[in-house]
PDB file of C-alpha atoms in Angstrom:
ATOM      1  CA  MET A   1     -23.090 -46.037 177.050  1.00 40.00           C
ATOM      2  CA  ALA A   2     -26.272 -45.327 178.975  1.00 37.00           C
ATOM      3  CA  ILE A   3     -28.166 -42.106 178.303  1.00 38.00           C
ATOM      4  CA  ASN A   4     -29.380 -39.987 181.190  1.00 40.00           C
ATOM      5  CA  VAL A   5     -33.286 -39.782 181.112  1.00 34.00           C
ATOM      6  CA  LEU A   6     -33.214 -36.076 181.699  1.00 37.00           C
ATOM      7  CA  THR A   7     -30.943 -35.659 178.631  1.00 38.00           C
ATOM      8  CA  VAL A   8     -33.289 -37.695 176.458  1.00 36.00           C
ATOM      9  CA  LYS A   9     -36.338 -35.617 177.653  1.00 40.00           C
ATOM     10  CA  ARG A  10     -34.566 -32.325 176.988  1.00 42.00           C
ATOM     11  CA  PHE A  11     -33.414 -33.546 173.496  1.00 40.00           C
ATOM     12  CA  SER A  12     -36.744 -35.000 172.351  1.00 42.00           C
ATOM     13  CA  LYS A  13     -38.333 -31.706 173.006  1.00 43.00           C
ATOM     14  CA  ARG A  14     -35.704 -30.031 171.006  1.00 46.00           C
ATOM     15  CA  ILE A  15     -36.066 -32.421 168.089  1.00 43.00           C
ATOM     16  CA  PHE A  16     -39.748 -31.773 167.635  1.00 41.00           C
ATOM     17  CA  SER A  17     -39.458 -27.969 168.082  1.00 45.00           C
ATOM     18  CA  ASN A  18     -36.624 -27.996 165.451  1.00 47.00           C
ATOM     19  CA  LEU A  19     -37.425 -30.819 163.362  1.00 42.00           C
ATOM     20  CA  THR A  20     -37.075 -28.568 160.290  1.00 40.00           C
ATOM     21  CA  GLY A  21     -33.520 -27.470 161.060  1.00 44.00           C
ATOM     22  CA  ALA A  22     -30.309 -28.881 160.040  1.00 39.00           C
ATOM     23  CA  SER A  23     -30.914 -32.451 161.657  1.00 40.00           C
ATOM     24  CA  VAL A  24     -33.988 -33.266 160.375  1.00 42.00           C
ATOM     25  CA  ALA A  25     -34.859 -30.797 157.499  1.00 43.00           C
ATOM     26  CA  LEU A  26     -32.710 -32.685 155.835  1.00 42.00           C
ATOM     27  CA  PHE A  27     -35.002 -35.887 155.037  1.00 43.00           C
ATOM     28  CA  CYS A  28     -35.572 -36.026 151.082  1.00 41.00           C
ATOM     29  CA  ALA A  29     -33.842 -35.094 147.715  1.00 39.00           C
ATOM     30  CA  SER A  30     -34.570 -35.430 144.049  1.00 36.00           C
ATOM     31  CA  THR A  31     -33.917 -35.049 140.395  1.00 35.00           C
ATOM     32  CA  LEU A  32     -36.043 -34.681 137.338  1.00 39.00           C
ATOM     33  CA  ALA A  33     -38.384 -37.634 136.810  1.00 39.00           C
ATOM     34  CA  ALA A  34     -39.895 -38.586 133.462  1.00 49.00           C
ATOM     35  CA  ASN A  35     -43.148 -40.067 134.932  1.00 67.00           C
ATOM     36  CA  ALA A  36     -45.447 -39.413 137.916  1.00 87.00           C
ATOM     37  CA  PHE A  37     -44.845 -41.493 140.932  1.00 88.00           C
ATOM     38  CA  ASP A  38     -45.479 -41.885 144.629  1.00 93.00           C
ATOM     39  CA  ALA A  39     -42.612 -42.779 146.887  1.00 93.00           C
ATOM     40  CA  THR A  40     -42.659 -43.483 150.583  1.00 95.00           C
ATOM     41  CA  ALA A  41     -39.508 -43.838 152.821  1.00 94.00           C
ATOM     42  CA  ASN A  42     -39.241 -44.629 156.444  1.00 96.00           C
ATOM     43  CA  TYR A  43     -36.388 -43.629 158.767  1.00 96.00           C
ATOM     44  CA  VAL A  44     -35.315 -44.256 162.347  1.00 96.00           C
ATOM     45  CA  VAL A  45     -33.737 -41.406 164.414  1.00 95.00           C
ATOM     46  CA  THR A  46     -31.264 -42.350 167.117  1.00 95.00           C
ATOM     47  CA  LEU A  47     -29.175 -40.430 169.714  1.00 93.00           C
ATOM     48  CA  ARG A  48     -25.870 -42.102 170.650  1.00 92.00           C
ATOM     49  CA  GLY A  49     -27.274 -45.334 169.106  1.00 92.00           C
ATOM     50  CA  VAL A  50     -30.569 -45.429 171.076  1.00 92.00           C
ATOM     51  CA  ASN A  51     -33.858 -45.080 169.119  1.00 93.00           C
ATOM     52  CA  ILE A  52     -35.778 -41.895 169.992  1.00 91.00           C
ATOM     53  CA  ALA A  53     -38.064 -41.209 166.923  1.00 94.00           C
ATOM     54  CA  GLN A  54     -39.649 -42.693 163.785  1.00 95.00           C
ATOM     55  CA  VAL A  55     -39.995 -40.684 160.629  1.00 96.00           C
ATOM     56  CA  ALA A  56     -42.272 -41.399 157.654  1.00 96.00           C
ATOM     57  CA  VAL A  57     -41.936 -39.433 154.314  1.00 95.00           C
ATOM     58  CA  ASP A  58     -44.352 -39.409 151.428  1.00 95.00           C
ATOM     59  CA  PHE A  59     -43.283 -37.896 148.046  1.00 93.00           C
ATOM     60  CA  ASP A  60     -45.814 -37.286 145.209  1.00 94.00           C
ATOM     61  CA  ASN A  61     -44.638 -36.111 141.867  1.00 91.00           C
ATOM     62  CA  ASN A  62     -47.087 -35.606 138.920  1.00 91.00           C
ATOM     63  CA  GLY A  63     -44.416 -34.244 136.555  1.00 88.00           C
ATOM     64  CA  GLN A  64     -45.528 -30.590 137.035  1.00 92.00           C
ATOM     65  CA  ASN A  65     -46.007 -30.147 140.786  1.00 94.00           C
ATOM     66  CA  TYR A  66     -44.882 -31.983 143.819  1.00 95.00           C
ATOM     67  CA  ALA A  67     -46.039 -32.551 147.536  1.00 97.00           C
ATOM     68  CA  VAL A  68     -43.903 -33.885 150.300  1.00 96.00           C
ATOM     69  CA  ASP A  69     -45.402 -34.896 153.701  1.00 96.00           C
ATOM     70  CA  ILE A  70     -43.161 -35.774 156.655  1.00 96.00           C
ATOM     71  CA  ASP A  71     -44.487 -37.183 159.902  1.00 96.00           C
ATOM     72  CA  GLY A  72     -42.425 -37.870 162.950  1.00 95.00           C
ATOM     73  CA  VAL A  73     -43.235 -39.297 166.344  1.00 93.00           C
ATOM     74  CA  VAL A  74     -41.258 -39.752 169.538  1.00 89.00           C
ATOM     75  CA  SER A  75     -40.458 -43.537 170.142  1.00 84.00           C
ATOM     76  CA  GLY A  76     -38.132 -45.917 172.016  1.00 69.00           C
ATOM     77  CA  LEU A  77     -36.595 -44.686 175.273  1.00 59.00           C
ATOM     78  CA  ALA A  78     -37.665 -41.122 174.521  1.00 61.00           C
ATOM     79  CA  SER A  79     -41.345 -42.130 174.723  1.00 60.00           C
ATOM     80  CA  LEU A  80     -40.953 -43.025 178.310  1.00 51.00           C
ATOM     81  CA  VAL A  81     -40.224 -39.379 179.354  1.00 52.00           C
ATOM     82  CA  ALA A  82     -41.745 -37.271 176.705  1.00 62.00           C
ATOM     83  CA  ALA A  83     -44.345 -37.345 174.062  1.00 65.00           C
ATOM     84  CA  GLY A  84     -44.208 -35.554 170.681  1.00 86.00           C
ATOM     85  CA  THR A  85     -45.270 -35.409 167.054  1.00 93.00           C
ATOM     86  CA  ALA A  86     -44.167 -33.268 164.084  1.00 94.00           C
ATOM     87  CA  ASN A  87     -45.509 -32.775 160.549  1.00 96.00           C
ATOM     88  CA  LEU A  88     -43.798 -30.984 157.675  1.00 95.00           C
ATOM     89  CA  ASP A  89     -45.855 -30.242 154.567  1.00 97.00           C
ATOM     90  CA  SER A  90     -44.131 -28.776 151.523  1.00 97.00           C
ATOM     91  CA  LYS A  91     -46.010 -28.103 148.198  1.00 97.00           C
ATOM     92  CA  GLY A  92     -44.863 -26.301 145.012  1.00 96.00           C
ATOM     93  CA  SER A  93     -43.950 -26.587 141.301  1.00 95.00           C
ATOM     94  CA  LEU A  94     -41.269 -28.380 139.234  1.00 89.00           C
ATOM     95  CA  ASN A  95     -39.027 -26.109 137.105  1.00 82.00           C
ATOM     96  CA  GLY A  96     -36.559 -28.037 134.996  1.00 79.00           C
ATOM     97  CA  GLY A  97     -36.564 -30.746 137.634  1.00 78.00           C
ATOM     98  CA  ASP A  98     -35.786 -28.328 140.532  1.00 80.00           C
ATOM     99  CA  LEU A  99     -38.496 -28.253 143.322  1.00 85.00           C
ATOM    100  CA  GLN A 100     -39.549 -24.784 144.290  1.00 94.00           C
ATOM    101  CA  ALA A 101     -41.832 -24.451 147.394  1.00 96.00           C
ATOM    102  CA  GLU A 102     -44.909 -22.314 147.250  1.00 97.00           C
ATOM    103  CA  GLN A 103     -46.447 -23.546 150.582  1.00 98.00           C
ATOM    104  CA  PHE A 104     -44.723 -24.714 153.621  1.00 98.00           C
ATOM    105  CA  GLN A 105     -46.102 -25.740 157.079  1.00 97.00           C
ATOM    106  CA  LEU A 106     -44.579 -27.143 160.244  1.00 96.00           C
ATOM    107  CA  ALA A 107     -46.803 -28.235 163.086  1.00 96.00           C
ATOM    108  CA  THR A 108     -45.516 -29.731 166.270  1.00 94.00           C
ATOM    109  CA  GLU A 109     -46.977 -31.025 169.577  1.00 90.00           C
ATOM    110  CA  ALA A 110     -44.637 -31.819 172.370  1.00 82.00           C
ATOM    111  CA  ASN A 111     -45.559 -32.182 175.952  1.00 76.00           C
ATOM    112  CA  ASN A 112     -49.032 -30.890 175.261  1.00 80.00           C
ATOM    113  CA  GLU A 113     -47.538 -27.725 173.737  1.00 86.00           C
ATOM    114  CA  LEU A 114     -48.813 -26.906 170.125  1.00 92.00           C
ATOM    115  CA  PHE A 115     -46.684 -24.953 167.677  1.00 95.00           C
ATOM    116  CA  LYS A 116     -47.233 -24.127 163.909  1.00 97.00           C
ATOM    117  CA  VAL A 117     -45.355 -22.181 161.395  1.00 96.00           C
ATOM    118  CA  GLN A 118     -46.375 -21.672 157.737  1.00 97.00           C
ATOM    119  CA  PHE A 119     -45.353 -19.506 154.675  1.00 97.00           C
ATOM    120  CA  ARG A 120     -46.369 -18.983 151.223  1.00 97.00           C
ATOM    121  CA  ALA A 121     -44.088 -18.037 148.345  1.00 97.00           C
ATOM    122  CA  GLN A 122     -44.125 -17.371 144.576  1.00 95.00           C
ATOM    123  CA  GLY A 123     -41.172 -17.303 142.217  1.00 93.00           C
ATOM    124  CA  ALA A 124     -38.871 -18.209 145.193  1.00 95.00           C
ATOM    125  CA  LYS A 125     -39.942 -14.956 147.070  1.00 96.00           C
ATOM    126  CA  VAL A 126     -41.968 -15.177 150.398  1.00 97.00           C
ATOM    127  CA  ASN A 127     -45.120 -13.473 150.289  1.00 96.00           C
ATOM    128  CA  SER A 128     -46.425 -14.037 153.830  1.00 96.00           C
ATOM    129  CA  PHE A 129     -45.633 -16.143 156.820  1.00 95.00           C
ATOM    130  CA  GLN A 130     -47.208 -16.899 160.175  1.00 96.00           C
ATOM    131  CA  VAL A 131     -46.131 -18.295 163.605  1.00 96.00           C
ATOM    132  CA  ILE A 132     -48.789 -19.615 165.965  1.00 95.00           C
ATOM    133  CA  PRO A 133     -48.526 -18.796 168.868  1.00 94.00           C
ATOM    134  CA  GLU A 134     -46.785 -15.497 168.003  1.00 93.00           C
ATOM    135  CA  LEU A 135     -43.113 -15.244 168.891  1.00 91.00           C
ATOM    136  CA  THR A 136     -42.396 -12.974 171.912  1.00 88.00           C
ATOM    137  CA  ASP A 137     -40.216  -9.948 171.380  1.00 86.00           C
ATOM    138  CA  ASN A 138     -36.681 -10.601 172.262  1.00 92.00           C
ATOM    139  CA  VAL A 139     -33.797  -8.097 171.731  1.00 93.00           C
ATOM    140  CA  ASN A 140     -31.434 -10.975 171.111  1.00 95.00           C
ATOM    141  CA  ARG A 141     -33.462 -12.333 167.982  1.00 96.00           C
ATOM    142  CA  VAL A 142     -31.919 -11.217 164.796  1.00 97.00           C
ATOM    143  CA  PRO A 143     -34.736  -9.623 162.732  1.00 95.00           C
ATOM    144  CA  VAL A 144     -35.688 -11.158 159.391  1.00 96.00           C
ATOM    145  CA  LYS A 145     -35.545  -8.656 156.511  1.00 96.00           C
ATOM    146  CA  GLN A 146     -37.778  -8.786 153.520  1.00 94.00           C
ATOM    147  CA  SER A 147     -34.659  -8.574 151.307  1.00 96.00           C
ATOM    148  CA  GLN A 148     -33.465 -11.892 152.798  1.00 97.00           C
ATOM    149  CA  LEU A 149     -36.737 -13.740 151.624  1.00 97.00           C
ATOM    150  CA  THR A 150     -35.883 -13.902 147.981  1.00 96.00           C
ATOM    151  CA  ASN A 151     -34.246 -16.770 146.045  1.00 95.00           C
ATOM    152  CA  ILE A 152     -35.159 -19.080 149.005  1.00 95.00           C
ATOM    153  CA  ASN A 153     -36.651 -22.523 149.458  1.00 95.00           C
ATOM    154  CA  ASP A 154     -38.165 -24.386 152.396  1.00 95.00           C
ATOM    155  CA  PRO A 155     -36.157 -26.975 154.383  1.00 92.00           C
ATOM    156  CA  VAL A 156     -37.776 -29.811 152.470  1.00 91.00           C
ATOM    157  CA  ALA A 157     -37.703 -28.678 148.949  1.00 89.00           C
ATOM    158  CA  ALA A 158     -34.283 -27.063 149.242  1.00 84.00           C
ATOM    159  CA  PHE A 159     -32.844 -30.632 149.456  1.00 82.00           C
ATOM    160  CA  LEU A 160     -34.761 -32.042 146.387  1.00 71.00           C
ATOM    161  CA  ILE A 161     -31.748 -32.036 144.123  1.00 77.00           C
ATOM    162  CA  LYS A 162     -31.702 -32.741 140.345  1.00 74.00           C
ATOM    163  CA  ALA A 163     -28.960 -35.144 139.684  1.00 80.00           C
ATOM    164  CA  ASP A 164     -28.513 -37.546 136.772  1.00 78.00           C
ATOM    165  CA  SER A 165     -26.060 -39.742 138.801  1.00 86.00           C
ATOM    166  CA  LEU A 166     -24.457 -39.962 142.220  1.00 93.00           C
ATOM    167  CA  SER A 167     -21.817 -37.383 141.256  1.00 93.00           C
ATOM    168  CA  PRO A 168     -20.105 -34.669 143.347  1.00 95.00           C
ATOM    169  CA  ALA A 169     -22.500 -32.188 141.736  1.00 94.00           C
ATOM    170  CA  ILE A 170     -25.047 -33.314 144.155  1.00 94.00           C
ATOM    171  CA  CYS A 171     -23.088 -31.942 147.047  1.00 95.00           C
ATOM    172  CA  ASN A 172     -21.413 -28.860 145.657  1.00 95.00           C
ATOM    173  CA  ARG A 173     -24.055 -26.208 146.126  1.00 93.00           C
ATOM    174  CA  GLN A 174     -25.495 -23.610 148.530  1.00 95.00           C
ATOM    175  CA  MET A 175     -29.079 -23.796 149.779  1.00 94.00           C
ATOM    176  CA  ARG A 176     -30.856 -20.627 150.925  1.00 96.00           C
ATOM    177  CA  ILE A 177     -33.503 -21.682 153.326  1.00 97.00           C
ATOM    178  CA  PHE A 178     -36.361 -20.161 155.202  1.00 97.00           C
ATOM    179  CA  THR A 179     -38.360 -22.158 157.835  1.00 96.00           C
ATOM    180  CA  GLY A 180     -40.954 -19.403 158.613  1.00 95.00           C
ATOM    181  CA  ILE A 181     -38.924 -18.290 161.590  1.00 96.00           C
ATOM    182  CA  GLU A 182     -35.292 -18.469 160.576  1.00 97.00           C
ATOM    183  CA  ARG A 183     -33.345 -17.762 157.392  1.00 97.00           C
ATOM    184  CA  PHE A 184     -30.017 -19.754 157.051  1.00 98.00           C
ATOM    185  CA  ASP A 185     -27.747 -21.068 154.452  1.00 98.00           C
ATOM    186  CA  ILE A 186     -26.517 -24.662 154.078  1.00 97.00           C
ATOM    187  CA  ASN A 187     -23.234 -24.950 152.228  1.00 97.00           C
ATOM    188  CA  MET A 188     -22.696 -28.448 150.875  1.00 97.00           C
ATOM    189  CA  SER A 189     -19.366 -29.961 149.567  1.00 97.00           C
ATOM    190  CA  PHE A 190     -18.455 -33.375 148.189  1.00 98.00           C
ATOM    191  CA  ALA A 191     -16.712 -35.680 150.640  1.00 98.00           C
ATOM    192  CA  GLU A 192     -16.481 -39.081 148.757  1.00 97.00           C
ATOM    193  CA  ASN A 193     -18.330 -41.915 147.081  1.00 97.00           C
ATOM    194  CA  GLN A 194     -19.125 -44.871 149.342  1.00 98.00           C
ATOM    195  CA  THR A 195     -21.188 -48.109 149.244  1.00 98.00           C
ATOM    196  CA  ALA A 196     -23.954 -48.829 151.817  1.00 97.00           C
ATOM    197  CA  THR A 197     -23.925 -52.486 152.829  1.00 96.00           C
ATOM    198  CA  SER A 198     -25.821 -52.838 156.091  1.00 94.00           C
ATOM    199  CA  GLN A 199     -28.746 -55.353 155.800  1.00 94.00           C
ATOM    200  CA  ARG A 200     -30.553 -53.459 158.587  1.00 92.00           C
ATOM    201  CA  THR A 201     -31.177 -50.501 156.391  1.00 95.00           C
ATOM    202  CA  GLY A 202     -33.753 -50.044 153.540  1.00 94.00           C
ATOM    203  CA  TYR A 203     -31.053 -49.812 150.813  1.00 95.00           C
ATOM    204  CA  GLN A 204     -27.768 -51.461 149.854  1.00 96.00           C
ATOM    205  CA  GLY A 205     -25.544 -49.970 147.061  1.00 97.00           C
ATOM    206  CA  PRO A 206     -23.719 -46.857 146.039  1.00 97.00           C
ATOM    207  CA  VAL A 207     -24.151 -43.580 147.925  1.00 97.00           C
ATOM    208  CA  VAL A 208     -22.524 -40.140 147.821  1.00 97.00           C
ATOM    209  CA  LEU A 209     -21.373 -38.493 151.050  1.00 98.00           C
ATOM    210  CA  CYS A 210     -21.804 -34.665 151.478  1.00 97.00           C
ATOM    211  CA  LYS A 211     -20.482 -32.370 154.102  1.00 98.00           C
ATOM    212  CA  LEU A 212     -22.842 -29.614 155.404  1.00 98.00           C
ATOM    213  CA  LYS A 213     -22.120 -26.259 156.835  1.00 97.00           C
ATOM    214  CA  TYR A 214     -24.708 -24.243 158.638  1.00 97.00           C
ATOM    215  CA  ASN A 215     -24.590 -20.520 158.354  1.00 97.00           C
ATOM    216  CA  PRO A 216     -27.272 -18.503 160.312  1.00 97.00           C
ATOM    217  CA  VAL A 217     -28.554 -15.326 158.513  1.00 98.00           C
ATOM    218  CA  SER A 218     -31.542 -14.109 160.574  1.00 97.00           C
ATOM    219  CA  GLY A 219     -34.439 -15.197 162.845  1.00 96.00           C
ATOM    220  CA  HIS A 220     -31.997 -16.878 165.356  1.00 96.00           C
ATOM    221  CA  PHE A 221     -30.945 -15.625 168.792  1.00 96.00           C
ATOM    222  CA  SER A 222     -27.558 -13.821 168.589  1.00 95.00           C
ATOM    223  CA  ASP A 223     -26.732 -15.324 172.049  1.00 94.00           C
ATOM    224  CA  SER A 224     -27.824 -18.918 171.374  1.00 94.00           C
ATOM    225  CA  ALA A 225     -25.354 -21.553 172.384  1.00 93.00           C
ATOM    226  CA  SER A 226     -26.982 -24.116 170.003  1.00 92.00           C
ATOM    227  CA  THR A 227     -26.766 -21.716 167.028  1.00 95.00           C
ATOM    228  CA  THR A 228     -23.088 -21.100 167.791  1.00 95.00           C
ATOM    229  CA  TYR A 229     -22.525 -24.910 168.164  1.00 94.00           C
ATOM    230  CA  MET A 230     -24.120 -25.683 164.726  1.00 95.00           C
ATOM    231  CA  LYS A 231     -22.175 -22.904 162.990  1.00 95.00           C
ATOM    232  CA  ASN A 232     -18.923 -24.362 164.220  1.00 95.00           C
ATOM    233  CA  ASN A 233     -20.174 -28.049 163.761  1.00 95.00           C
ATOM    234  CA  GLN A 234     -17.697 -30.272 161.767  1.00 93.00           C
ATOM    235  CA  ARG A 235     -19.958 -33.381 162.005  1.00 95.00           C
ATOM    236  CA  PHE A 236     -22.819 -32.447 159.867  1.00 97.00           C
ATOM    237  CA  LEU A 237     -23.070 -35.094 157.057  1.00 98.00           C
ATOM    238  CA  MET A 238     -25.586 -36.488 154.549  1.00 96.00           C
ATOM    239  CA  TRP A 239     -25.407 -39.579 152.445  1.00 96.00           C
ATOM    240  CA  PHE A 240     -27.654 -39.762 149.246  1.00 94.00           C
ATOM    241  CA  ALA A 241     -29.028 -42.880 147.588  1.00 92.00           C
ATOM    242  CA  PRO A 242     -30.996 -43.310 144.320  1.00 89.00           C
ATOM    243  CA  LEU A 243     -34.782 -43.393 144.655  1.00 85.00           C
ATOM    244  CA  LYS A 244     -34.889 -46.564 142.673  1.00 87.00           C
ATOM    245  CA  ASP A 245     -35.340 -45.866 138.953  1.00 83.00           C
ATOM    246  CA  THR A 246     -37.325 -42.563 139.322  1.00 80.00           C
ATOM    247  CA  GLY A 247     -34.435 -40.359 138.515  1.00 82.00           C
ATOM    248  CA  TYR A 248     -34.494 -38.980 142.052  1.00 81.00           C
ATOM    249  CA  VAL A 249     -32.141 -39.420 145.053  1.00 85.00           C
ATOM    250  CA  ILE A 250     -32.997 -39.391 148.670  1.00 87.00           C
ATOM    251  CA  PRO A 251     -30.992 -39.232 151.882  1.00 91.00           C
ATOM    252  CA  TYR A 252     -29.845 -42.673 153.048  1.00 95.00           C
ATOM    253  CA  ARG A 253     -28.464 -41.250 156.245  1.00 96.00           C
ATOM    254  CA  VAL A 254     -28.137 -37.891 158.028  1.00 96.00           C
ATOM    255  CA  LEU A 255     -25.735 -37.482 160.883  1.00 97.00           C
ATOM    256  CA  VAL A 256     -25.462 -34.299 163.062  1.00 96.00           C
ATOM    257  CA  GLY A 257     -22.960 -34.066 165.931  1.00 95.00           C
ATOM    258  CA  THR A 258     -24.555 -32.533 169.110  1.00 93.00           C
ATOM    259  CA  ALA A 259     -23.587 -31.681 172.608  1.00 88.00           C
ATOM    260  CA  PHE A 260     -25.574 -34.822 173.568  1.00 89.00           C
ATOM    261  CA  GLY A 261     -23.809 -37.242 171.170  1.00 93.00           C
ATOM    262  CA  ASP A 262     -24.325 -38.049 167.461  1.00 95.00           C
ATOM    263  CA  LEU A 263     -27.834 -37.642 166.188  1.00 95.00           C
ATOM    264  CA  SER A 264     -28.493 -40.019 163.243  1.00 96.00           C
ATOM    265  CA  MET A 265     -31.374 -40.583 160.883  1.00 95.00           C
ATOM    266  CA  VAL A 266     -31.188 -43.693 158.719  1.00 97.00           C
ATOM    267  CA  LEU A 267     -33.301 -45.055 155.916  1.00 96.00           C
ATOM    268  CA  THR A 268     -35.132 -48.260 157.031  1.00 97.00           C
ATOM    269  CA  ARG A 269     -37.748 -48.745 154.186  1.00 96.00           C
ATOM    270  CA  LEU A 270     -38.253 -47.524 150.693  1.00 94.00           C
ATOM    271  CA  SER A 271     -41.244 -48.074 148.270  1.00 94.00           C
ATOM    272  CA  VAL A 272     -42.088 -46.410 144.897  1.00 91.00           C
ATOM    273  CA  GLN A 273     -45.266 -46.750 142.930  1.00 89.00           C
TER     274      GLN A 273
END
């Protein structure tokens, strides 16, 4: 089915202004690794089967601290009508294999518009955060309270999950996430074990499928149609695959149902050193 050019233009802009959110925040997960390593993963993002973006993930782990860098760029049909890049940077410590963000930054450029969000945290409590340019006052934006900024993680580290195997335990959990603008919870639940077989992807083998449920807490617009849509979304899924023999798992595929059709991100290449 052909995609309207104006639809792609609107959607590509939304992707790079919301690359942290449920569709994309969702790009890397882990368990405790015995040795330091550097892993890279590449993904293709499609809308209704048409390529619209490329995403590269670099994950460094020295056994005590971690750093994850995610770069995205508009590609394919979307590049004909819009230009955009996004970078997410998450750094923090390892605590029993769990990753806890201490620094998070999101920077996007779309259609010559620059936007940056960052925050710092200690002990899972946000100490400071900044948005550039500053957000304009809006009576419909739900204010973020300091009491909501404890026991949180960023949208990258929140999905770095300790798992000794591809078990239902990977899925059955709640993530409390802060993006620097919005506080929301993601409730995950186990769906089923599957096997990835496509030779067009960067992995073939067992995967675990999780269902995700988005629950806005604060920072969102109370009258936002997209927030309401995501809150009621029944097609929010993530498949996890092993990160080779590191003891980590990473998303093999992420699927988000949208008003424009299914948004999908699929692993195309994986390397570990």
